[in-house]
Structure formats: C-alpha cells, structure tokens
Short mmCIF file of C-alpha atoms and ligand atoms in Angstrom, two decimals:
data_model
loop_
_atom_site.label_atom_id
_atom_site.label_comp_id
_atom_site.label_asym_id
_atom_site.label_seq_id
_atom_site.Cartn_x
_atom_site.Cartn_y
_atom_site.Cartn_z
CA MET A 1 13.44 -27.16 67.89
CA SER A 2 13.30 -23.35 67.87
CA SER A 3 15.83 -21.27 69.74
CA SER A 4 15.48 -17.66 70.81
CA PHE A 5 17.52 -16.61 67.75
CA ASN A 6 14.97 -18.04 65.33
CA PRO A 7 12.87 -15.33 63.69
CA ILE A 8 9.25 -14.46 64.34
CA GLY A 9 7.22 -14.90 61.14
CA VAL A 10 4.82 -12.05 60.41
CA PHE A 11 2.45 -11.86 57.44
CA ASP A 12 -0.31 -9.80 55.90
CA SER A 13 -1.87 -9.30 52.49
CA GLY A 14 0.42 -6.28 52.11
CA VAL A 15 1.92 -3.36 53.98
CA GLY A 16 -0.77 -3.43 56.70
CA GLY A 17 1.29 -5.94 58.66
CA LEU A 18 3.95 -3.26 59.00
CA SER A 19 1.72 -1.47 61.54
CA VAL A 20 1.96 -4.60 63.71
CA LEU A 21 5.66 -5.03 62.98
CA ARG A 22 6.25 -1.40 64.02
CA ALA A 23 4.73 -2.13 67.45
CA MET A 24 6.73 -5.36 67.72
CA ARG A 25 9.98 -3.54 66.91
CA GLN A 26 9.25 -1.02 69.66
CA LEU A 27 8.49 -3.67 72.24
CA MET A 28 11.00 -6.35 71.23
CA PRO A 29 13.78 -4.71 69.20
CA SER A 30 16.16 -7.63 69.69
CA GLU A 31 13.91 -10.15 67.93
CA ASN A 32 14.74 -11.34 64.42
CA VAL A 33 11.75 -11.18 62.09
CA ILE A 34 10.74 -12.50 58.68
CA PHE A 35 7.98 -10.34 57.21
CA PHE A 36 5.92 -11.41 54.20
CA GLY A 37 3.40 -9.18 52.42
CA ASP A 38 1.22 -10.98 49.87
CA GLN A 39 1.04 -8.00 47.54
CA GLY A 40 0.49 -10.41 44.65
CA HIS A 41 -2.99 -11.04 46.09
CA VAL A 42 -3.82 -7.80 47.88
CA PRO A 43 -6.58 -6.96 48.78
CA TYR A 44 -7.70 -10.06 50.69
CA GLY A 45 -10.85 -8.35 51.98
CA PRO A 46 -13.18 -8.96 49.01
CA ARG A 47 -11.96 -12.56 48.46
CA PRO A 48 -13.79 -15.72 49.59
CA LEU A 49 -12.64 -16.95 53.02
CA GLU A 50 -11.51 -20.32 51.56
CA GLU A 51 -9.13 -18.59 49.18
CA VAL A 52 -7.59 -16.45 51.95
CA ARG A 53 -7.28 -19.61 54.06
CA ALA A 54 -5.30 -21.35 51.30
CA PHE A 55 -2.94 -18.36 50.95
CA SER A 56 -2.48 -18.21 54.72
CA GLU A 57 -1.58 -21.90 54.84
CA GLY A 58 0.98 -21.52 52.00
CA ILE A 59 2.56 -18.51 53.73
CA THR A 60 2.66 -20.29 57.09
CA ARG A 61 4.41 -23.32 55.54
CA TRP A 62 7.01 -21.03 53.98
CA LEU A 63 7.62 -19.10 57.22
CA LEU A 64 8.01 -22.38 59.13
CA ASP A 65 10.47 -23.68 56.51
CA GLU A 66 12.45 -20.49 57.13
CA GLY A 67 12.60 -21.37 60.83
CA ALA A 68 9.86 -19.17 62.30
CA LYS A 69 9.47 -19.82 66.06
CA LEU A 70 6.11 -18.02 66.23
CA ILE A 71 3.67 -16.85 63.56
CA VAL A 72 1.95 -13.48 63.85
CA VAL A 73 -1.03 -13.29 61.51
CA ALA A 74 -0.81 -9.51 61.19
CA CYS A 75 -4.03 -9.34 59.21
CA ASN A 76 -7.60 -9.33 60.48
CA THR A 77 -8.87 -10.83 57.23
CA ALA A 78 -6.44 -13.77 57.28
CA SER A 79 -7.19 -14.29 60.99
CA ALA A 80 -10.93 -14.36 60.26
CA ALA A 81 -10.45 -16.78 57.40
CA ALA A 82 -7.71 -19.03 58.70
CA LEU A 83 -6.67 -18.72 62.34
CA THR A 84 -8.72 -21.66 63.64
CA TYR A 85 -7.70 -23.77 60.65
CA LEU A 86 -4.00 -22.90 61.05
CA ARG A 87 -4.04 -23.85 64.73
CA GLN A 88 -5.62 -27.21 63.84
CA THR A 89 -3.27 -27.84 60.91
CA PHE A 90 -0.09 -26.90 62.79
CA PRO A 91 -0.85 -27.97 66.38
CA ASP A 92 2.77 -27.55 67.55
CA VAL A 93 3.08 -23.99 66.29
CA LYS A 94 2.21 -20.89 68.31
CA PHE A 95 0.08 -18.30 66.49
CA VAL A 96 -0.90 -14.77 67.38
CA GLY A 97 -3.93 -13.57 65.46
CA MET A 98 -6.03 -10.43 65.24
CA GLU A 99 -9.66 -9.71 65.96
CA PRO A 100 -11.40 -6.33 65.81
CA ALA A 101 -10.93 -4.64 69.19
CA VAL A 102 -14.62 -4.53 70.07
CA LYS A 103 -13.92 -5.47 73.69
CA PRO A 104 -11.78 -2.44 74.64
CA ALA A 105 -14.04 -0.21 72.54
CA ALA A 106 -17.17 -1.37 74.38
CA GLU A 107 -15.41 -0.74 77.69
CA TRP A 108 -14.23 2.72 76.68
CA THR A 109 -17.23 4.20 74.88
CA ARG A 110 -19.36 6.72 76.78
CA SER A 111 -21.88 7.36 73.99
CA ARG A 112 -22.37 3.56 73.66
CA VAL A 113 -21.95 3.82 69.88
CA VAL A 114 -18.83 2.27 68.36
CA GLY A 115 -17.69 2.26 64.73
CA VAL A 116 -15.77 -0.67 63.26
CA LEU A 117 -13.73 -0.32 60.06
CA ALA A 118 -12.77 -3.70 58.58
CA THR A 119 -12.84 -5.67 55.33
CA PRO A 120 -15.92 -7.55 54.02
CA ALA A 121 -14.25 -10.91 54.77
CA THR A 122 -13.54 -9.90 58.36
CA PHE A 123 -17.18 -8.92 58.88
CA GLN A 124 -18.32 -12.25 57.36
CA GLY A 125 -16.10 -14.44 59.54
CA ALA A 126 -17.27 -16.32 62.63
CA LEU A 127 -14.55 -14.62 64.69
CA TYR A 128 -16.11 -11.17 64.32
CA ALA A 129 -19.61 -12.48 65.08
CA SER A 130 -18.32 -14.10 68.23
CA VAL A 131 -16.42 -10.98 69.36
CA VAL A 132 -19.57 -8.86 68.93
CA GLU A 133 -21.70 -11.42 70.70
CA ARG A 134 -19.32 -11.74 73.64
CA PHE A 135 -18.21 -8.15 74.11
CA ALA A 136 -20.55 -5.60 72.48
CA ASN A 137 -22.62 -5.71 75.62
CA GLY A 138 -25.57 -3.63 74.42
CA VAL A 139 -23.30 -1.11 72.65
CA GLU A 140 -24.51 -0.15 69.18
CA ILE A 141 -21.98 -1.22 66.53
CA LEU A 142 -21.77 0.58 63.18
CA GLN A 143 -19.72 -1.04 60.43
CA ASP A 144 -18.01 0.13 57.25
CA THR A 145 -15.77 -1.72 54.78
CA CYS A 146 -14.04 1.41 53.40
CA PRO A 147 -13.88 0.11 49.79
CA GLY A 148 -10.59 1.08 48.12
CA LEU A 149 -8.81 2.22 51.28
CA VAL A 150 -6.41 -0.73 51.44
CA GLN A 151 -5.34 -0.06 47.82
CA GLU A 152 -4.70 3.64 48.56
CA ILE A 153 -2.56 2.73 51.58
CA GLU A 154 -0.66 0.18 49.48
CA LYS A 155 0.27 3.08 47.20
CA GLY A 156 1.48 5.06 50.21
CA ASN A 157 -1.39 7.48 49.75
CA LEU A 158 -2.05 8.30 53.42
CA GLU A 159 -3.28 11.85 52.98
CA GLY A 160 -4.59 12.23 49.43
CA GLU A 161 -8.00 13.24 48.19
CA GLU A 162 -9.26 9.71 47.49
CA THR A 163 -8.13 8.46 50.91
CA ARG A 164 -9.95 11.36 52.57
CA ARG A 165 -13.09 10.77 50.49
CA ILE A 166 -13.23 7.07 51.49
CA LEU A 167 -12.70 7.86 55.16
CA GLU A 168 -15.21 10.70 55.22
CA SER A 169 -17.89 8.56 53.64
CA ALA A 170 -17.33 5.93 56.36
CA LEU A 171 -16.87 8.26 59.34
CA LEU A 172 -19.21 11.21 58.82
CA PRO A 173 -22.41 9.09 58.99
CA MET A 174 -20.98 7.43 62.13
CA LEU A 175 -20.35 10.83 63.71
CA GLU A 176 -23.95 11.77 63.04
CA LYS A 177 -24.93 8.76 65.12
CA ASN A 178 -22.72 9.93 67.96
CA VAL A 179 -19.81 7.49 67.64
CA ASP A 180 -17.04 8.21 70.16
CA THR A 181 -14.81 5.18 69.48
CA VAL A 182 -13.58 3.77 66.17
CA VAL A 183 -12.05 0.29 65.98
CA LEU A 184 -9.42 -0.14 63.28
CA GLY A 185 -10.22 -3.71 62.29
CA CYS A 186 -7.70 -3.85 59.44
CA THR A 187 -3.96 -3.58 59.94
CA HIS A 188 -3.61 -1.15 57.03
CA TYR A 189 -5.72 1.49 58.77
CA PRO A 190 -3.44 2.63 61.63
CA PHE A 191 -1.37 4.37 58.94
CA VAL A 192 -4.23 6.80 58.36
CA ILE A 193 -4.87 7.60 62.04
CA PRO A 194 -3.66 11.22 61.60
CA LEU A 195 -6.21 11.73 58.82
CA ILE A 196 -8.94 9.92 60.78
CA GLU A 197 -8.26 12.20 63.75
CA ARG A 198 -8.57 15.27 61.56
CA ILE A 199 -11.95 14.03 60.29
CA VAL A 200 -13.46 12.90 63.59
CA GLY A 201 -11.88 15.41 65.97
CA GLU A 202 -10.24 14.95 69.33
CA SER A 203 -13.17 13.60 71.29
CA VAL A 204 -13.32 10.40 69.20
CA ARG A 205 -10.79 7.69 69.94
CA ALA A 206 -9.35 5.40 67.23
CA ILE A 207 -8.20 2.04 68.59
CA ASP A 208 -5.07 0.51 67.02
CA PRO A 209 -4.71 -3.09 68.22
CA ALA A 210 -1.04 -3.40 67.21
CA PRO A 211 0.51 -2.72 70.64
CA SER A 212 -1.63 -5.38 72.32
CA VAL A 213 -0.81 -7.89 69.56
CA ALA A 214 2.89 -7.19 70.11
CA ARG A 215 2.45 -7.75 73.86
CA GLN A 216 0.66 -11.04 73.21
CA ALA A 217 3.54 -12.18 70.96
CA GLU A 218 6.00 -11.28 73.72
CA ARG A 219 3.97 -13.22 76.33
CA LEU A 220 3.93 -16.35 74.15
CA LEU A 221 7.68 -16.20 73.57
CA GLU A 222 8.33 -15.76 77.27
CA ALA A 223 6.03 -18.65 78.14
CA ASN A 224 7.86 -20.77 75.56
CA GLY A 225 11.33 -19.77 76.73
CA THR A 226 12.19 -18.49 73.23
CA ARG A 227 12.28 -14.73 73.83
CA ASN A 228 15.51 -13.29 72.35
CA MET A 229 17.29 -11.53 75.23
CA SER A 230 20.19 -10.26 73.14
CA THR A 231 21.08 -6.59 73.54
CA SER A 232 21.69 -6.04 69.84
CA ARG A 233 18.98 -5.05 67.41
CA GLY A 234 17.33 -7.95 65.60
CA ARG A 235 17.33 -8.30 61.84
CA VAL A 236 14.17 -8.00 59.71
CA GLN A 237 14.02 -9.80 56.37
CA PHE A 238 11.27 -8.51 54.10
CA TYR A 239 9.57 -10.53 51.36
CA THR A 240 6.70 -9.80 48.99
CA SER A 241 4.86 -11.63 46.23
CA GLY A 242 4.36 -8.24 44.54
CA ASP A 243 6.62 -5.38 43.55
CA ALA A 244 9.71 -5.52 45.80
CA ASP A 245 10.95 -2.04 44.80
CA ALA A 246 7.57 -0.47 45.60
CA VAL A 247 7.48 -2.07 49.05
CA GLU A 248 11.11 -1.12 49.67
CA SER A 249 10.39 2.52 48.98
CA LEU A 250 7.45 2.53 51.41
CA LEU A 251 9.34 1.03 54.36
CA PRO A 252 10.83 4.27 55.76
CA LYS A 253 7.45 6.02 55.61
CA LEU A 254 5.38 3.19 57.10
CA LEU A 255 7.81 1.37 59.37
CA GLY A 256 10.33 4.09 60.11
CA GLU A 257 13.23 1.91 59.02
CA SER A 258 14.56 0.79 55.67
CA GLY A 259 15.50 -2.64 54.39
CA ARG A 260 15.88 -4.79 51.32
CA VAL A 261 12.76 -6.51 50.05
CA GLU A 262 12.99 -9.83 48.22
CA LYS A 263 10.46 -11.23 45.81
CA LEU A 264 8.75 -14.60 46.28
CA VAL A 265 6.61 -16.30 43.68
CA TRP A 266 3.46 -18.37 44.18
CA GLU A 267 3.50 -21.80 42.51
CA ALA A 268 0.01 -23.08 41.69
CA GLU A 269 -1.27 -20.43 44.14
CA THR A 270 -0.38 -22.73 47.03
CA ARG A 271 3.41 -22.78 47.46
CA LEU A 272 5.83 -19.89 47.86
CA VAL A 273 9.29 -20.14 46.32
CA ARG A 274 12.22 -17.76 45.86
CA ARG A 275 12.35 -16.36 42.35
N1 LIG B 301 -4.53 -5.78 56.37
C1 LIG B 301 -5.59 -6.69 56.24
C2 LIG B 301 -6.50 -6.79 57.42
O1 LIG B 301 -6.06 -6.56 58.53
C3 LIG B 301 -6.18 -7.02 54.92
C4 LIG B 301 -6.53 -5.95 53.98
C5 LIG B 301 -6.88 -6.53 52.64
O2 LIG B 301 -6.00 -7.12 52.03
O3 LIG B 301 -8.05 -6.43 52.24
O4 LIG B 301 -7.65 -7.13 57.31
#
C-alpha cells in the first residue's frame, strides 16, 4: 500500500525526462521522486517498438520495487511503445504517459498548419495516429524526426552548430509552409526552446507538454489520496544505466538543481539491478 511519502517514479531514455521532472518540481516540490534515465539504450526513437516496450517494463518493475506510488512515463517514445501494455500488465498501478500535443496545437493554430517534432517510433505508434485522427480536425500536420537531436541534447549541446543545423533543417521547410505552432513531441526538445524560438521567430509558438503532464500527475495523486502535503522539499534520487558522472554534470543546466546520480545495470536486457 502506497503512502503519500512514497516516491513518484519517472523515466525516460535519457535526460529528456528532466524537462517533465522540472515541471513536476515546480508544481509539486514536496513530492519525493525516483528518476531513471536509460542512457545505456538512448536513443529509443530509432528502435523497434517491442524493444522499447521490454525496456519500459523492466524499468517499471524496478521503480515499483523501489516503492513508486505513481509512474510517469516521461518519454513520448516509451509511451507510444508501451503505455497500453504497461496499463494491462500492472492494472493496479497508476500511469501518466505522454502523447504529442496535437490537440492544443490544433485549437491554437491560426494558419491551420502545425509542425510536430518527434522520434520515428512515436510517429509509428498507434497513439500518434489516434491523436491525429481525433484532434487534427482538418489542420495540416507536418512531421520531422530531427535525426541526431536527442544525442546532441544528451551531450548538453543546446546551442551548438550541429544542434542548430538539425533544427533548421526541420523548421525552415515548415516555416515556408506557414507553420505557426510547433509541437515538441519528444521530452528532450523543450531544452532547445530558446534556439527554436530564435529560428522560428516570435509569431510561432512551441508547445511543451511538460506542465500539463505534471498537472495530470497531481490530479491522479489527489484522486488517490497519496499527494504529499508536507511543507518540506521532496528528495529526488537519480539513476542511469549510462554514465552517472555525465548525467550528474548536466543536472544543474537542465533541471536547475544538482544531485547524485547512481548507476544501474541491465541484466539480460530485461532486469535492472544496482551495480
Ligand atoms: N525523450 C524521448 C521522447 O520523448 C525519447 C528520445 C529518444 O530516446 O529517442 O520521445
């Protein structure tokens, strides 16, 4: 039985989940959190959906073993590959997942042309197809997978030449088609919003779904009676299957707070254990 002091489990293929965690820390600073970045397997985007599903299941089992009271799948790719499966496999567990924010974009756009930046796996998943079918509402949707962008952001390269080149090759053709709204359908991408804004200019809006995901997490905790109402700041424990020092040095820049990062190891690619 979870209590309000149990942590929220948050995971992503890498540092992208920190954009969601950042919004959660703003909204619910008293909550304890366990964050896992699967840097050992990043990027998820070009991988087959079944493989991402297996990783997501292994991570979920580990987070639940650590006492997670709620799981936030802070990754569009893992949500596309695994959210339905996770809900079926763990029927007693509450999950918050991500889907590209086509709905608010279609409501907001005036030019009726919306750009979506997401990974190949997210575009292939049934979740994306259903979001477009339900909400695009006659709005033209332009897509780009921004190859290499996740890797640049993993290196902390938010402004460099390669990052700019990747974003320009995605966004400039969209601008020519009169895009006025860009959906960030990958949790890594909010970290490059300043650069995106410099490329597209002020009249184009970039939609970061993190605040609404944080609100959804809060609603579920409140409905469950497990929202932590303490007045002290909650603790975040960080874990990675990759290079713990590298993640640790990126935390202040990406999350705005520092912390120790511990390494976990995959056994047979299905089970996470402490090193
Ligand atoms: N941050 C992830 C997402 O939201 C995955 C990026 C990747 O590993 O390819 O889709």
